[in-house]
Short mmCIF file of C-alpha atoms in Angstrom, two decimals:
data_model
loop_
_atom_site.label_atom_id
_atom_site.label_comp_id
_atom_site.label_asym_id
_atom_site.label_seq_id
_atom_site.Cartn_x
_atom_site.Cartn_y
_atom_site.Cartn_z
CA MET A 91 -38.39 14.36 6.35
CA ALA A 92 -37.02 10.87 7.04
CA LYS A 93 -35.17 9.47 10.03
CA THR A 94 -33.22 6.25 10.41
CA SER A 95 -33.32 3.91 13.44
CA ALA A 96 -30.32 5.74 14.86
CA THR A 97 -31.90 8.44 17.02
CA LEU A 98 -30.66 11.81 18.14
CA ASP A 99 -30.89 10.53 21.73
CA SER A 100 -28.37 7.75 21.09
CA HIS A 101 -26.16 10.24 19.29
CA LYS A 102 -26.29 12.60 22.27
CA LYS A 103 -25.26 9.77 24.63
CA ALA A 104 -22.32 8.82 22.40
CA VAL A 105 -21.14 12.43 22.27
CA GLU A 106 -21.36 12.69 26.07
CA ASP A 107 -19.10 9.64 26.38
CA ILE A 108 -16.60 11.11 23.90
CA SER A 109 -16.69 14.43 25.73
CA THR A 110 -15.92 12.70 29.04
CA SER A 111 -12.95 10.83 27.54
CA VAL A 112 -11.56 13.98 25.96
CA ARG A 113 -11.94 15.96 29.20
CA ARG A 114 -9.94 13.36 31.11
CA PHE A 115 -7.04 13.62 28.67
CA TYR A 116 -7.24 17.40 28.89
CA GLU A 117 -7.12 17.37 32.69
CA ARG A 118 -4.07 15.07 32.61
CA ARG A 119 -2.48 17.28 29.92
CA GLU A 120 -2.04 14.27 27.65
CA LYS A 121 -2.21 14.43 23.87
CA PHE A 122 -4.47 11.86 22.22
CA ARG A 123 -5.41 10.58 18.81
CA ILE A 124 -8.85 9.95 17.40
CA TYR A 125 -9.80 6.47 16.17
CA HIS A 126 -12.33 6.70 13.35
CA GLY A 127 -12.28 3.06 12.29
CA SER A 128 -11.02 3.61 8.72
CA THR A 129 -8.67 5.78 6.68
CA ASN A 130 -7.97 6.80 3.10
CA SER A 131 -4.80 8.60 4.11
CA THR A 132 -1.45 7.23 2.98
CA ARG A 133 0.26 8.55 6.11
CA HIS A 134 1.34 5.99 8.70
CA ALA A 135 -0.63 6.81 11.86
CA GLY A 136 1.55 4.98 14.37
CA LYS A 137 0.32 3.39 17.61
CA SER A 138 -0.83 5.05 20.82
CA SER A 139 -2.69 3.98 23.95
CA ARG A 140 -4.14 7.48 24.24
CA VAL A 141 -7.05 7.18 21.83
CA VAL A 142 -10.61 8.52 21.72
CA ASP A 143 -12.84 6.06 19.86
CA THR A 144 -15.44 7.74 17.63
CA SER A 145 -15.97 4.76 15.31
CA GLY A 146 -19.56 4.29 16.49
CA LEU A 147 -20.61 7.64 15.04
CA SER A 148 -21.57 6.15 11.70
CA HIS A 149 -25.24 6.92 11.05
CA VAL A 150 -27.30 9.15 8.80
CA LEU A 151 -29.64 10.57 11.41
CA GLU A 152 -31.96 12.55 9.18
CA VAL A 153 -32.66 13.53 5.58
CA ASN A 154 -34.80 16.65 5.41
CA THR A 155 -36.39 16.83 1.97
CA GLU A 156 -37.94 20.26 2.56
CA ARG A 157 -34.68 21.96 3.57
CA ARG A 158 -32.57 19.66 1.38
CA THR A 159 -30.18 18.79 4.16
CA ALA A 160 -28.81 15.65 5.78
CA LEU A 161 -27.81 15.28 9.44
CA VAL A 162 -24.86 12.92 9.38
CA GLU A 163 -22.38 11.48 11.87
CA PRO A 164 -18.72 11.80 10.86
CA ASN A 165 -17.93 8.15 10.13
CA VAL A 166 -20.64 7.73 7.50
CA PRO A 167 -18.88 6.76 4.26
CA MET A 168 -19.81 8.28 0.94
CA ASP A 169 -21.57 5.20 -0.43
CA ARG A 170 -23.88 4.83 2.58
CA LEU A 171 -24.59 8.58 2.48
CA VAL A 172 -25.46 8.56 -1.21
CA GLU A 173 -27.61 5.45 -0.83
CA GLU A 174 -29.62 7.15 1.90
CA THR A 175 -30.05 10.55 0.24
CA MET A 176 -30.87 9.13 -3.20
CA LYS A 177 -33.86 7.32 -1.68
CA HIS A 178 -35.29 10.83 -1.39
CA GLY A 179 -34.16 12.08 -4.80
CA LEU A 180 -31.28 14.10 -3.33
CA VAL A 181 -27.49 13.98 -3.41
CA PRO A 182 -24.62 15.98 -1.86
CA PRO A 183 -23.20 18.61 -4.23
CA VAL A 184 -19.66 17.25 -3.70
CA VAL A 185 -19.17 13.48 -3.36
CA MET A 186 -15.72 12.00 -2.92
CA GLU A 187 -14.96 9.42 -5.63
CA PHE A 188 -13.96 6.65 -3.19
CA PRO A 189 -16.98 5.08 -1.44
CA GLY A 190 -15.13 4.57 1.86
CA ILE A 191 -14.13 8.20 2.44
CA THR A 192 -16.17 9.52 5.35
CA VAL A 193 -18.04 12.74 5.95
CA GLY A 194 -15.73 13.60 8.85
CA GLY A 195 -12.69 12.82 6.74
CA GLY A 196 -14.01 15.11 4.02
CA TYR A 197 -14.30 17.96 6.51
CA ALA A 198 -11.01 17.41 8.36
CA GLY A 199 -9.10 16.72 5.15
CA THR A 200 -9.11 18.30 1.71
CA SER A 201 -11.66 16.78 -0.65
CA GLY A 202 -11.87 18.32 -4.09
CA GLU A 203 -13.83 16.36 -6.66
CA SER A 204 -15.17 16.81 -10.19
CA SER A 205 -17.96 19.17 -9.02
CA SER A 206 -15.55 21.30 -6.96
CA PHE A 207 -14.99 23.80 -9.77
CA LYS A 208 -18.54 24.92 -8.89
CA TYR A 209 -18.90 24.22 -5.19
CA GLY A 210 -15.37 24.22 -3.82
CA PHE A 211 -14.04 21.63 -1.41
CA PHE A 212 -16.43 19.28 0.39
CA ASP A 213 -16.50 21.40 3.57
CA ARG A 214 -17.97 24.33 1.60
CA THR A 215 -21.22 22.32 1.30
CA ILE A 216 -21.58 21.94 5.09
CA ASN A 217 -24.07 24.08 7.04
CA TYR A 218 -22.76 23.38 10.53
CA VAL A 219 -20.56 21.05 12.53
CA GLU A 220 -20.93 19.76 16.08
CA MET A 221 -17.51 19.43 17.68
CA VAL A 222 -16.02 18.30 20.98
CA LEU A 223 -13.23 20.70 21.86
CA ALA A 224 -10.02 19.38 23.39
CA ASN A 225 -11.21 20.43 26.87
CA GLY A 226 -14.35 18.30 26.48
CA GLU A 227 -16.77 21.15 25.74
CA VAL A 228 -19.36 20.40 23.03
CA ILE A 229 -20.06 23.30 20.66
CA THR A 230 -21.62 24.03 17.28
CA CYS A 231 -19.78 25.95 14.59
CA SER A 232 -21.10 27.41 11.36
CA ASN A 233 -20.83 30.56 9.27
CA THR A 234 -22.66 32.44 12.04
CA GLU A 235 -21.65 30.54 15.21
CA ASN A 236 -17.93 30.20 15.97
CA PRO A 237 -17.24 30.90 12.28
CA ASP A 238 -13.47 31.09 12.76
CA LEU A 239 -13.38 27.51 14.01
CA PHE A 240 -15.84 26.33 11.37
CA HIS A 241 -13.55 27.63 8.68
CA GLY A 242 -10.24 26.86 10.38
CA ALA A 243 -10.95 23.23 11.29
CA ALA A 244 -11.66 22.42 7.62
CA GLY A 245 -8.52 20.79 6.25
CA ALA A 246 -6.74 20.90 9.64
CA VAL A 247 -6.71 17.05 9.90
CA GLY A 248 -8.48 16.91 13.26
CA SER A 249 -6.06 19.22 15.06
CA MET A 250 -8.80 21.57 16.30
CA GLY A 251 -11.21 19.15 17.95
CA VAL A 252 -13.35 16.04 17.48
CA THR A 253 -16.10 16.33 14.86
CA THR A 254 -19.23 14.49 16.01
CA LEU A 255 -22.03 15.68 13.69
CA VAL A 256 -22.40 17.48 10.36
CA GLU A 257 -25.36 19.04 8.57
CA LEU A 258 -24.80 18.73 4.83
CA GLN A 259 -26.43 20.57 1.98
CA LEU A 260 -28.15 18.43 -0.66
CA ARG A 261 -29.23 19.05 -4.23
CA GLU A 262 -31.66 17.34 -6.58
CA ALA A 263 -30.41 14.02 -7.92
CA LYS A 264 -30.98 12.79 -11.46
CA LYS A 265 -31.01 9.32 -12.98
CA TYR A 266 -27.90 9.83 -15.09
CA VAL A 267 -24.79 11.85 -15.61
CA GLU A 268 -24.49 12.40 -19.37
CA THR A 269 -20.72 12.08 -19.67
CA THR A 270 -18.57 13.25 -22.57
CA TYR A 271 -14.92 12.31 -23.18
CA HIS A 272 -13.11 15.12 -25.02
CA PRO A 273 -9.75 14.01 -26.52
CA VAL A 274 -6.75 16.32 -26.00
CA SER A 275 -3.22 16.00 -27.38
CA SER A 276 -1.19 17.93 -24.80
CA MET A 277 -1.29 19.38 -21.32
CA ALA A 278 -1.66 22.86 -22.82
CA GLU A 279 -4.76 21.73 -24.72
CA ALA A 280 -6.10 20.03 -21.59
CA VAL A 281 -5.83 23.25 -19.57
CA LYS A 282 -7.49 25.24 -22.35
CA LYS A 283 -10.35 22.74 -22.57
CA ILE A 284 -10.86 22.77 -18.80
CA GLN A 285 -11.02 26.56 -18.79
CA GLU A 286 -13.57 26.43 -21.60
CA VAL A 287 -15.95 23.82 -20.17
CA THR A 288 -15.91 25.10 -16.58
CA LYS A 289 -17.48 28.33 -17.82
CA LYS A 290 -20.54 26.52 -19.19
CA PRO A 291 -23.43 26.69 -16.68
CA GLU A 292 -24.99 23.44 -17.92
CA ILE A 293 -21.90 21.41 -16.98
CA ASP A 294 -22.06 19.83 -13.51
CA TYR A 295 -18.83 17.81 -13.39
CA VAL A 296 -15.35 18.23 -14.90
CA ASP A 297 -12.16 16.22 -14.52
CA GLY A 298 -9.50 14.87 -16.84
CA ILE A 299 -7.00 12.07 -17.40
CA LEU A 300 -3.63 12.61 -19.04
CA PHE A 301 -2.46 9.23 -20.35
CA SER A 302 0.85 10.56 -21.70
CA ARG A 303 2.39 13.88 -22.75
CA LYS A 304 0.49 13.69 -26.04
CA ARG A 305 -2.73 11.96 -25.15
CA GLY A 306 -5.53 12.60 -22.70
CA ALA A 307 -9.22 13.31 -22.17
CA ILE A 308 -11.22 15.98 -20.42
CA VAL A 309 -14.38 14.42 -18.99
CA THR A 310 -17.51 16.53 -18.57
CA GLY A 311 -20.79 15.53 -16.95
CA ARG A 312 -24.33 16.88 -17.12
CA LEU A 313 -27.09 15.73 -14.77
CA THR A 314 -30.19 14.52 -16.59
CA ASP A 315 -33.18 12.21 -16.30
CA ASN A 316 -33.42 11.95 -20.09
CA PRO A 317 -30.19 11.32 -22.01
CA LYS A 318 -30.03 12.48 -25.60
CA ASP A 319 -31.15 10.10 -28.34
CA LYS A 320 -28.77 7.26 -29.19
CA VAL A 321 -26.64 7.86 -26.08
CA ARG A 322 -25.76 4.45 -24.65
CA ILE A 323 -25.85 3.60 -20.93
CA GLN A 324 -22.53 2.51 -19.44
CA ARG A 325 -21.83 1.03 -15.99
CA PHE A 326 -18.55 0.61 -14.08
CA SER A 327 -19.37 -1.06 -10.75
CA HIS A 328 -19.59 -4.79 -11.56
CA ALA A 329 -16.74 -7.23 -12.14
CA LYS A 330 -17.70 -7.62 -15.80
CA ASP A 331 -17.61 -3.85 -16.38
CA PRO A 332 -14.49 -1.99 -17.53
CA TRP A 333 -12.41 0.16 -15.21
CA PHE A 334 -13.34 3.76 -15.89
CA TYR A 335 -9.93 5.07 -16.92
CA LEU A 336 -9.37 2.15 -19.30
CA HIS A 337 -12.77 2.73 -20.83
CA VAL A 338 -12.02 6.42 -21.40
CA GLN A 339 -8.66 5.52 -22.94
CA ASP A 340 -10.31 3.03 -25.31
CA SER A 341 -13.09 5.47 -26.20
CA ILE A 342 -10.80 8.30 -27.32
CA ALA A 343 -8.52 5.83 -29.16
CA LYS A 344 -11.40 4.31 -31.14
CA ASN A 345 -13.34 7.45 -31.91
CA GLY A 346 -10.78 10.23 -32.10
CA ALA A 347 -13.56 12.70 -31.30
CA ALA A 348 -15.76 13.56 -28.34
CA THR A 349 -17.88 10.59 -27.22
CA THR A 350 -20.95 10.77 -24.96
CA GLU A 351 -22.49 8.12 -22.71
CA ALA A 352 -25.09 8.10 -19.93
CA ILE A 353 -23.79 6.78 -16.62
CA PRO A 354 -26.25 6.04 -13.77
CA MET A 355 -25.63 8.77 -11.22
CA ALA A 356 -24.23 6.69 -8.35
CA GLU A 357 -22.06 4.78 -10.82
CA TYR A 358 -20.62 8.09 -12.02
CA LEU A 359 -19.94 9.31 -8.49
CA PHE A 360 -17.95 6.15 -7.64
CA ARG A 361 -16.59 5.47 -11.13
CA TYR A 362 -12.99 5.31 -9.88
CA ASP A 363 -13.67 2.82 -7.07
CA ARG A 364 -12.63 -0.23 -9.05
CA GLY A 365 -8.90 0.09 -9.53
CA GLY A 366 -8.60 3.16 -7.30
CA PHE A 367 -8.34 5.40 -10.37
CA TRP A 368 -5.46 3.34 -11.86
CA VAL A 369 -3.39 2.56 -8.76
CA GLY A 370 -4.75 -1.00 -8.79
CA ALA A 371 -2.74 -1.73 -11.94
CA SER A 372 0.42 -1.48 -9.79
CA ALA A 373 -0.62 -4.59 -7.86
CA PHE A 374 -0.48 -6.60 -11.08
CA GLU A 375 2.93 -5.13 -11.79
CA TYR A 376 4.15 -5.96 -8.26
CA PHE A 377 3.01 -9.58 -8.38
CA LYS A 378 4.16 -9.92 -12.02
CA MET A 379 0.67 -10.94 -13.16
CA PRO A 380 -0.99 -10.34 -16.52
CA PHE A 381 -3.17 -7.22 -16.58
CA ASN A 382 -6.23 -7.99 -18.70
CA ASN A 383 -10.01 -8.28 -18.57
CA PHE A 384 -9.91 -11.84 -17.22
CA THR A 385 -7.48 -11.16 -14.34
CA ARG A 386 -9.23 -7.93 -13.37
CA ARG A 387 -12.59 -9.72 -13.27
CA TRP A 388 -11.17 -12.71 -11.39
CA LEU A 389 -9.55 -10.53 -8.72
CA ASP A 390 -12.30 -7.93 -8.56
CA ASP A 391 -12.91 -8.30 -4.81
CA PHE A 392 -9.35 -7.15 -4.13
CA LEU A 393 -9.49 -4.16 -6.47
CA HIS A 394 -12.02 -1.89 -4.79
CA THR A 395 -10.62 1.05 -2.88
CA ARG A 396 -11.48 -0.15 0.63
CA MET A 397 -9.54 -3.37 0.10
CA MET A 398 -6.71 -1.58 -1.66
CA TYR A 399 -6.17 0.97 1.10
CA THR A 400 -6.16 -1.74 3.77
CA ALA A 401 -3.57 -3.69 1.79
CA LEU A 402 -1.54 -0.55 1.08
CA HIS A 403 -1.13 0.26 4.77
CA ALA A 404 -0.54 -3.31 5.95
CA SER A 405 2.05 -4.05 3.27
CA GLY A 406 4.10 -0.93 3.96
CA HIS A 407 3.93 -0.02 0.27
CA SER A 408 2.54 3.41 1.13
CA LYS A 409 6.17 4.20 2.08
CA LYS A 410 7.32 3.29 -1.43
CA TYR A 411 4.53 4.65 -3.58
CA ILE A 412 4.24 8.24 -4.76
CA ILE A 413 0.69 9.28 -3.87
CA GLN A 414 0.43 13.05 -4.10
CA ASP A 415 -2.27 15.51 -5.06
CA LEU A 416 -0.89 18.89 -6.06
CA ALA A 417 -2.76 22.16 -6.63
CA LEU A 418 -1.29 24.56 -9.17
CA PRO A 419 -2.24 27.73 -11.01
CA TYR A 420 -3.40 27.03 -14.54
CA SER A 421 -0.48 29.16 -15.72
CA THR A 422 2.19 26.78 -14.38
CA ALA A 423 0.40 23.42 -14.67
CA GLU A 424 2.05 22.61 -18.00
CA GLN A 425 5.53 23.29 -16.57
CA PHE A 426 4.76 21.04 -13.62
CA VAL A 427 3.74 18.15 -15.87
CA GLU A 428 6.96 18.61 -17.87
CA TYR A 429 8.81 18.26 -14.56
CA THR A 430 6.93 15.13 -13.43
CA ASP A 431 7.36 13.58 -16.86
CA LYS A 432 11.15 13.92 -16.66
CA THR A 433 11.52 13.15 -12.95
CA PHE A 434 8.96 10.39 -12.38
CA GLY A 435 7.60 9.29 -15.75
CA ILE A 436 4.33 8.47 -14.00
CA TYR A 437 1.12 8.25 -16.05
CA PRO A 438 -1.82 8.57 -16.09
CA LEU A 439 -2.22 11.89 -14.26
CA TRP A 440 -5.53 13.06 -12.85
CA LEU A 441 -6.67 16.63 -13.60
CA CYS A 442 -9.39 18.30 -11.56
CA PRO A 443 -10.30 22.01 -11.58
CA LEU A 444 -11.04 23.46 -8.15
CA LYS A 445 -12.61 26.53 -6.62
CA GLN A 446 -10.44 27.98 -3.87
CA SER A 447 -11.49 28.46 -0.25
CA PRO A 448 -11.25 31.89 1.41
CA LEU A 449 -8.00 32.69 3.19
CA PRO A 450 -6.58 31.92 5.68
CA THR A 451 -7.03 28.18 5.29
CA MET A 452 -5.29 24.85 5.79
CA HIS A 453 -6.47 23.78 2.34
CA PRO A 454 -4.13 24.08 -0.64
CA HIS A 455 -4.42 27.60 -1.99
CA LEU A 456 -2.79 30.02 -4.37
CA LYS A 457 -1.38 33.40 -3.47
CA ALA A 458 -3.22 35.28 -6.21
CA ALA A 459 -6.43 36.79 -4.89
CA ASP A 460 -8.15 40.08 -4.26
CA ALA A 461 -7.19 41.77 -1.01
CA ASP A 462 -10.40 40.58 0.67
CA GLY A 463 -10.09 37.08 -0.79
CA SER A 464 -13.41 37.41 -2.60
CA ALA A 465 -12.13 36.79 -6.15
CA MET A 466 -9.69 33.91 -6.11
CA GLU A 467 -8.45 32.28 -9.27
CA PRO A 468 -9.27 28.61 -9.82
CA MET A 469 -6.67 25.90 -9.21
CA LEU A 470 -5.88 22.67 -11.03
CA ASN A 471 -5.39 19.54 -8.97
CA ILE A 472 -2.86 17.16 -10.53
CA GLY A 473 -2.93 13.65 -9.10
CA LEU A 474 0.49 11.95 -9.23
CA TRP A 475 0.24 8.30 -8.21
CA GLY A 476 2.80 5.63 -9.01
CA TRP A 477 5.87 3.70 -7.85
CA GLY A 478 8.73 5.72 -6.42
CA PRO A 479 12.41 4.72 -6.17
CA PRO A 480 12.86 1.41 -4.27
CA LYS A 481 15.54 2.74 -1.92
CA PHE A 482 14.19 4.78 0.98
CA ASP A 483 16.80 7.55 0.77
CA ASP A 484 16.07 7.99 -2.93
CA PHE A 485 12.34 7.97 -2.21
CA VAL A 486 12.76 10.77 0.32
CA ARG A 487 15.00 12.71 -2.07
CA VAL A 488 12.50 12.72 -4.96
CA ASN A 489 9.65 13.68 -2.63
CA ARG A 490 11.70 16.57 -1.29
CA ASP A 491 12.50 17.65 -4.83
CA LEU A 492 8.81 17.46 -5.71
CA GLU A 493 7.99 19.76 -2.80
CA ARG A 494 10.70 22.19 -3.93
CA ARG A 495 9.53 22.33 -7.54
CA LEU A 496 5.90 22.66 -6.50
CA ARG A 497 6.70 25.74 -4.42
CA GLU A 498 8.71 27.28 -7.28
CA LEU A 499 5.65 26.99 -9.51
CA GLY A 500 3.29 28.52 -6.95
CA GLY A 501 1.56 25.27 -6.01
CA MET A 502 0.66 23.40 -2.82
CA LYS A 503 0.13 19.78 -1.90
CA TRP A 504 -2.65 17.90 -0.12
CA LEU A 505 -1.76 16.90 3.44
CA TYR A 506 -3.23 13.39 3.31
CA ALA A 507 0.01 12.08 1.82
CA HIS A 508 3.73 12.01 2.62
CA THR A 509 4.96 15.41 3.81
CA TYR A 510 8.69 15.97 4.17
CA TYR A 511 8.78 19.72 4.82
CA THR A 512 10.83 21.01 7.72
CA SER A 513 8.81 22.92 10.30
CA ASP A 514 10.05 26.25 8.93
CA GLU A 515 9.21 25.25 5.35
CA PHE A 516 5.75 24.07 6.35
CA TRP A 517 4.85 27.23 8.24
CA ASP A 518 6.20 29.39 5.47
CA ILE A 519 3.39 27.91 3.36
CA PHE A 520 0.58 28.13 5.93
CA ASP A 521 -0.39 30.96 8.27
CA ARG A 522 1.09 29.83 11.59
CA LYS A 523 0.00 32.88 13.61
CA TRP A 524 -3.62 32.40 12.58
CA TYR A 525 -3.47 28.65 13.18
CA ASP A 526 -1.80 28.86 16.60
CA GLU A 527 -4.15 31.60 17.81
CA LEU A 528 -7.16 29.53 16.74
CA ARG A 529 -5.81 26.48 18.58
CA GLU A 530 -5.19 28.56 21.69
CA LYS A 531 -8.66 30.11 21.59
CA TYR A 532 -10.41 26.73 21.34
CA TYR A 533 -8.18 24.81 23.81
CA ALA A 534 -6.70 22.62 21.06
CA THR A 535 -3.03 22.88 22.07
CA SER A 536 -3.26 19.51 23.83
CA LEU A 537 -4.00 17.90 20.46
CA PRO A 538 -1.22 16.99 18.00
CA SER A 539 -0.70 19.91 15.63
CA VAL A 540 -1.32 19.60 11.92
CA TYR A 541 2.44 19.49 11.31
CA ASP A 542 2.88 16.78 13.97
CA LYS A 543 0.22 14.71 12.23
CA VAL A 544 1.34 15.02 8.63
CA ARG A 545 5.16 15.12 8.67
CA VAL A 546 7.22 12.03 7.94
CA ASP A 547 9.87 11.30 10.59
CA VAL A 548 12.55 10.05 8.21
CA GLU A 549 14.89 8.68 10.88
CA ALA A 550 12.05 6.86 12.67
CA GLU A 551 10.97 5.30 9.37
CA LYS A 552 14.49 4.03 8.79
CA ARG A 553 14.65 2.49 12.26
CA SER A 554 11.25 0.79 11.95
CA ASP A 555 12.18 -0.79 8.62
CA SER A 556 15.19 -2.54 10.15
CA ALA A 557 13.89 -3.07 13.69
CA ASN A 558 13.65 -6.86 13.57
CA PHE A 559 13.57 -9.88 11.28
CA GLY A 560 9.84 -9.49 10.71
CA SER A 561 10.30 -5.91 9.50
CA LEU A 562 13.10 -6.96 7.18
CA LEU A 563 11.00 -9.84 5.82
CA LEU A 564 8.05 -7.54 5.12
CA ASN A 565 10.33 -5.38 3.00
CA LYS A 566 11.01 -8.30 0.68
CA TRP A 567 9.07 -9.36 -2.39
CA PRO A 568 6.49 -10.92 -2.33
CA PHE A 569 5.98 -11.17 1.44
CA SER A 570 4.89 -7.56 1.98
CA GLY A 571 2.30 -7.81 -0.77
CA LEU A 572 0.96 -11.13 0.46
CA TYR A 573 0.73 -9.81 4.00
CA GLY A 574 -1.21 -6.79 2.73
CA ILE A 575 -3.66 -9.09 0.94
CA LYS A 576 -4.13 -11.19 4.08
CA LYS A 577 -4.92 -8.14 6.19
CA ALA A 578 -7.32 -6.85 3.53
CA ILE A 579 -9.17 -10.19 3.52
CA ASP A 580 -9.25 -10.20 7.33
CA SER A 581 -10.84 -6.74 7.28
CA GLY A 582 -13.88 -8.02 5.39
CA ALA A 583 -13.94 -4.83 3.32
CA TYR A 584 -14.86 -6.81 0.21
CA VAL A 585 -18.21 -7.65 1.85
CA LEU A 586 -19.10 -3.95 1.97
CA ALA A 587 -18.33 -3.59 -1.74
CA ARG A 588 -20.43 -6.62 -2.63
CA ALA A 589 -23.38 -5.39 -0.59
CA SER A 590 -23.46 -1.86 -1.95
CA ALA A 591 -27.02 -0.85 -2.82
CA TRP A 592 -25.87 2.07 -5.00
CA LYS A 593 -24.88 -0.35 -7.74
CA SER A 594 -28.55 -0.97 -8.51
CA MET A 595 -29.77 2.60 -8.16
#
């Protein structure tokens, strides 16, 4: 068992302070927001003087090698968590692909990654959560203690209380992920391949990239300390290394058959950090710059996800960029890709098979399940990320149409992104009676509801874009992009990327 310099005593004092702040808001019947210090959401949070600051809760308090657990504060990002657990030969079963996503964000949001076909969403690997309720009371919730809250707060975007501590499950780490790129020539073939490989017990990770309607790759990973003979080692974290999606594209183009490489484990977990999957390529398009090995290496500091998200928010481009993750049944996934191909023409698309959570839930879910929810069919996450129409009204229109088509095909969207549903539409998707009763039971009605937090106020967005000369200027090329870069540099996020110890693990 190993402990860091951050002690449980200092954690307890911090939680007492948070509890006191929350209780004061509760007594004054004022709603408040929680300041975590970072975000990977693409929703605009707005400004408020009524804020509870939890940004100091950012320590790994304990790694228990006997129980294979980690005691972690909510603002610990994935890279710091992995660095700490891998010192002890352990790793979380589900690790979000972006290093800056936090443990608390993984619980409050919906985090499905390439191991989620086995383990489910990130919250399904949590043993218990310490939470400050909206009346200031500090409680613990787990599968045996306040289990309704433990389950209901997962994916509810912080609308049930303030998460202050998490005990995570860990599993044995290995030196490498032996990774194979399986070429596919259609979405139908991609779905078939995913269904095939997710049934193999030796496979630990599965995701896919669809580069066009007729070209893609399903990527499988197997944990190992000893890669097979003649399997080369490939890295993705340094400026000289390729971006992962480009490397996969080149590999299937050159070989035309399945290709296997050994990727150091931490490098595999954060393989999409550089370029933010492929969203970083849009910055080159925006600034009308060449997109090649030299420019990517030269601008590498700006092309890690922490820097990119800071720039995305500051520039206002999150209001113009389609960033949506959609969960669909395997049976309608091909139809959905046909729709996105015609409507958006956005490629690549990310494909990630997911194990559903038990109902009711605020996570994306499918209707098909046994009566007791015990046998739920798997879902396929399709990541749709690319430029939307430049005019705001057109941008809203295509997002609304996307929501309509998704519902027709039995799918649901992640709530981290733009949500344009009316209140009635939203609560026709989720179980409002269950949600409201849970909020009432745990004194959470003084917190903004999940719908309040995720919906886009279209009229307010229009007003803010034309509020003053500065707003108008920041809507013009290239000023918005340059302003985003300035704010990203000011944040110092590039220092965190440079200092990451996981790159040498």
